[in-house]
Short mmCIF file of N, CA and C in Angstrom, two decimals:
data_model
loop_
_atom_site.label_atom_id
_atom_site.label_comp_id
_atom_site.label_asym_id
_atom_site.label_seq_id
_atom_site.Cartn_x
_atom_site.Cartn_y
_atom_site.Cartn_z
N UNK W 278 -12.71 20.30 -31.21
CA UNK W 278 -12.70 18.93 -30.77
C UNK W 278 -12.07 18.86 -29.38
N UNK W 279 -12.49 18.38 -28.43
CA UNK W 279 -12.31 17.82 -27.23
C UNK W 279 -11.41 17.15 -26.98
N UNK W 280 -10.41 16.82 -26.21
CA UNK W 280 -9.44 16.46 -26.21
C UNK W 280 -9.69 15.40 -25.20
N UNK W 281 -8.93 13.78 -25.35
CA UNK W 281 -10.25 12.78 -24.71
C UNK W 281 -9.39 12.55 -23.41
N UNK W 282 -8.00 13.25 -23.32
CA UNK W 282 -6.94 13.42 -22.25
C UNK W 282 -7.47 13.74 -21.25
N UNK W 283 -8.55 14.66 -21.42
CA UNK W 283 -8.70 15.99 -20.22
C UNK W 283 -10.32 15.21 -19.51
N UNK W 284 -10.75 14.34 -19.98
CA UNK W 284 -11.96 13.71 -19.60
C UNK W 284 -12.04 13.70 -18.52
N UNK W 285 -13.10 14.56 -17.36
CA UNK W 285 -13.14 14.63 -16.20
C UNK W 285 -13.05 12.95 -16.10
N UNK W 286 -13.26 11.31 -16.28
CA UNK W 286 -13.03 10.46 -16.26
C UNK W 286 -11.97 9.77 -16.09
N UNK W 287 -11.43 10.51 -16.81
CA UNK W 287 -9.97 10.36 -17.15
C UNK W 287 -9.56 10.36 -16.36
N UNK W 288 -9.24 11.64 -15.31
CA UNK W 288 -8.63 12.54 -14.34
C UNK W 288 -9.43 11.76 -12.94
N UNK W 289 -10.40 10.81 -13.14
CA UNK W 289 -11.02 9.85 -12.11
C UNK W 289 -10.19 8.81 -12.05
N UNK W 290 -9.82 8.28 -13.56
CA UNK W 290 -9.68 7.25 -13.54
C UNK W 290 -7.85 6.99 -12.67
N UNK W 291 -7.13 8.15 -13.22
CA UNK W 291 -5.67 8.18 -12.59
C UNK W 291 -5.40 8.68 -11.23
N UNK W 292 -6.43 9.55 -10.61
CA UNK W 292 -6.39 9.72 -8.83
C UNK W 292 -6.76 8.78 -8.71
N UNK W 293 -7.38 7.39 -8.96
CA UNK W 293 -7.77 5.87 -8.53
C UNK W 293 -6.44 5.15 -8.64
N UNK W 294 -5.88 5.25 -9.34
CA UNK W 294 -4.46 4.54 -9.71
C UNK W 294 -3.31 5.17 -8.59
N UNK W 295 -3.28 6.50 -9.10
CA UNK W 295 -2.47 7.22 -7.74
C UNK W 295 -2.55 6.61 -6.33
N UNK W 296 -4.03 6.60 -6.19
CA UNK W 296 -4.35 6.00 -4.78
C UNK W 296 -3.82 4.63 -4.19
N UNK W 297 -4.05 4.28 -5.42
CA UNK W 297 -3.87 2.71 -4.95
C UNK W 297 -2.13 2.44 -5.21
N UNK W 298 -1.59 2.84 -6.01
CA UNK W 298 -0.07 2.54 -6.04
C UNK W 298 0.50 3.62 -4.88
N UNK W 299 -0.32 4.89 -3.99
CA UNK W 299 0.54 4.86 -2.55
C UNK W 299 -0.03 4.10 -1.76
N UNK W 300 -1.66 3.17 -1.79
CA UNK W 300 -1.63 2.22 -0.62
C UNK W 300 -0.43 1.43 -0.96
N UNK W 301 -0.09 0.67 -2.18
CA UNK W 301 1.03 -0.23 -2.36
C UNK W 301 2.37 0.23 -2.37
N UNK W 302 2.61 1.20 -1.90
CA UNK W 302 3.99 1.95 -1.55
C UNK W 302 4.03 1.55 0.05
N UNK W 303 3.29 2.14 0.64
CA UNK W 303 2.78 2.00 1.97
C UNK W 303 3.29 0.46 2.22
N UNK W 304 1.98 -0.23 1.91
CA UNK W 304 2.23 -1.75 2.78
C UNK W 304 3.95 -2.09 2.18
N UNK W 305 4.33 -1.70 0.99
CA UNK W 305 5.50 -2.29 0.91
C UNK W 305 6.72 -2.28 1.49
N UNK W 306 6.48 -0.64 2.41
CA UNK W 306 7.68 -0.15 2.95
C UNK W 306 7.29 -0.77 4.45
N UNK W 307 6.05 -1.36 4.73
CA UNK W 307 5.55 -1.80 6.18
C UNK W 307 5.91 -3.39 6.06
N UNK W 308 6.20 -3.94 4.93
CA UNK W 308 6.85 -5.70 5.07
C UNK W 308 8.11 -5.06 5.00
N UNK W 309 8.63 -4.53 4.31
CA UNK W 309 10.23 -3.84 4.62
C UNK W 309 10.73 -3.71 5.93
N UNK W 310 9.90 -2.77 6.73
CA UNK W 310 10.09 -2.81 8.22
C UNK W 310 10.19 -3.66 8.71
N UNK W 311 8.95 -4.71 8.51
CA UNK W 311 9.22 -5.73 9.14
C UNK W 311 9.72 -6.96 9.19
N UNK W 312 10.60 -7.31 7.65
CA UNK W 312 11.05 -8.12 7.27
C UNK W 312 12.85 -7.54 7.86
N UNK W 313 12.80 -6.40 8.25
CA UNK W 313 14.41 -5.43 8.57
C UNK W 313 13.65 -6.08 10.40
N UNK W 314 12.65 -6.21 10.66
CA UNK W 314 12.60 -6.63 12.49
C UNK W 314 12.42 -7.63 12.63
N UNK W 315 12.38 -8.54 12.08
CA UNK W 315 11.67 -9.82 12.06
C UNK W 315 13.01 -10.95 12.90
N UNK W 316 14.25 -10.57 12.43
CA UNK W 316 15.03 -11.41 13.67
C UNK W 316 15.33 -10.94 15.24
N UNK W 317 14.86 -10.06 15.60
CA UNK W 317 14.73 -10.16 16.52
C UNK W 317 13.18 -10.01 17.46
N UNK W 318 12.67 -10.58 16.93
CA UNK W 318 11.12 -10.48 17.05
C UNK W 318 10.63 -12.15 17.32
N UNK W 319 9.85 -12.08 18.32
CA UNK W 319 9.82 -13.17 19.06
C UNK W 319 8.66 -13.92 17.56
N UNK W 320 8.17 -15.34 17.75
CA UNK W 320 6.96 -15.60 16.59
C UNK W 320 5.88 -15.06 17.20
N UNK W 321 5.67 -14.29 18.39
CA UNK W 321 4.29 -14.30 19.17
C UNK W 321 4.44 -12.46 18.58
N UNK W 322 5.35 -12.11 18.92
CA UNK W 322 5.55 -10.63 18.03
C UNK W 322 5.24 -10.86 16.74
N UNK W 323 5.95 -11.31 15.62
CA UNK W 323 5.92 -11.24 14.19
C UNK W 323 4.72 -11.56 13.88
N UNK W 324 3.88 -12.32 14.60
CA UNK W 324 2.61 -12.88 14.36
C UNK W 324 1.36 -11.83 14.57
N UNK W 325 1.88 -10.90 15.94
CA UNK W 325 0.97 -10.00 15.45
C UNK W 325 1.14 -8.63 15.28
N UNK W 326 2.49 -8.69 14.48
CA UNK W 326 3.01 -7.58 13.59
C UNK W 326 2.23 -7.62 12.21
N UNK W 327 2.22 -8.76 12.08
CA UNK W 327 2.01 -9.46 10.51
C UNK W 327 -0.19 -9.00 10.71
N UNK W 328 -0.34 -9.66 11.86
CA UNK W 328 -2.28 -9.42 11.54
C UNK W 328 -1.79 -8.42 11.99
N UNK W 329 -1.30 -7.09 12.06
CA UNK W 329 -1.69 -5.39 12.78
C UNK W 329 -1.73 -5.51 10.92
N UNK W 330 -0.35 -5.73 10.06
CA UNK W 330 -0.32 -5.04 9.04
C UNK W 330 -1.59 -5.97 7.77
N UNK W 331 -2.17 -6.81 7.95
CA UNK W 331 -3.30 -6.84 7.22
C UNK W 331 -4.58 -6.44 7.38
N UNK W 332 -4.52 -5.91 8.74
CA UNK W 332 -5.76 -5.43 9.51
C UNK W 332 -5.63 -4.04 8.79
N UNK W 333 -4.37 -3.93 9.28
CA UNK W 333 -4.16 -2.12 8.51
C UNK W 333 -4.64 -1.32 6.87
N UNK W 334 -3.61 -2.84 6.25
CA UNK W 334 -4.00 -2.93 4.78
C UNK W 334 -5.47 -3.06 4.11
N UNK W 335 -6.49 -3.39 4.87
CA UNK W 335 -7.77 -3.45 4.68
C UNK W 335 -8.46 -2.35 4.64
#
C-alpha cells in the first residue's frame, strides 16, 4: 500500500505553501522596514515606498 504522504501531489501541494508563506515573510519584513522608516520619510517618499512595495508584491 502506498503511502498517500509521499503523493508526488502532495509534495506539489507543500512547495506551493512554502512558496507563498516566504512571499509572506518577505513583504512582511518589507512593511517592517518601512513602518521602522516611515518617520522620517517625507509623505511624497512613504507614498512611493508604499506603490514600489505593492508593485513588488505582485
Amino acid at each position: 500500500m502506498v503511502n498517500p504522504h509521499l503523493r508526488p501531489a502532495h509534495h506539489a501541494d507543500l512547495a506551493a505553501a512554502v512558496e507563498e508563506i516566504s512571499r509572506l515573510r518577505w513583504a512582511l519584513r518589507q512593511v517592517i522596514t518601512l513602518a521602522d522608516d516611515a518617520p522620517t520619510l517625507t509623505d511624497q517618499q512613504l507614498r512611493g515606498r508604499l506603490l514600489a512595495l505593492v508593485s513588488d508584491a505582485r
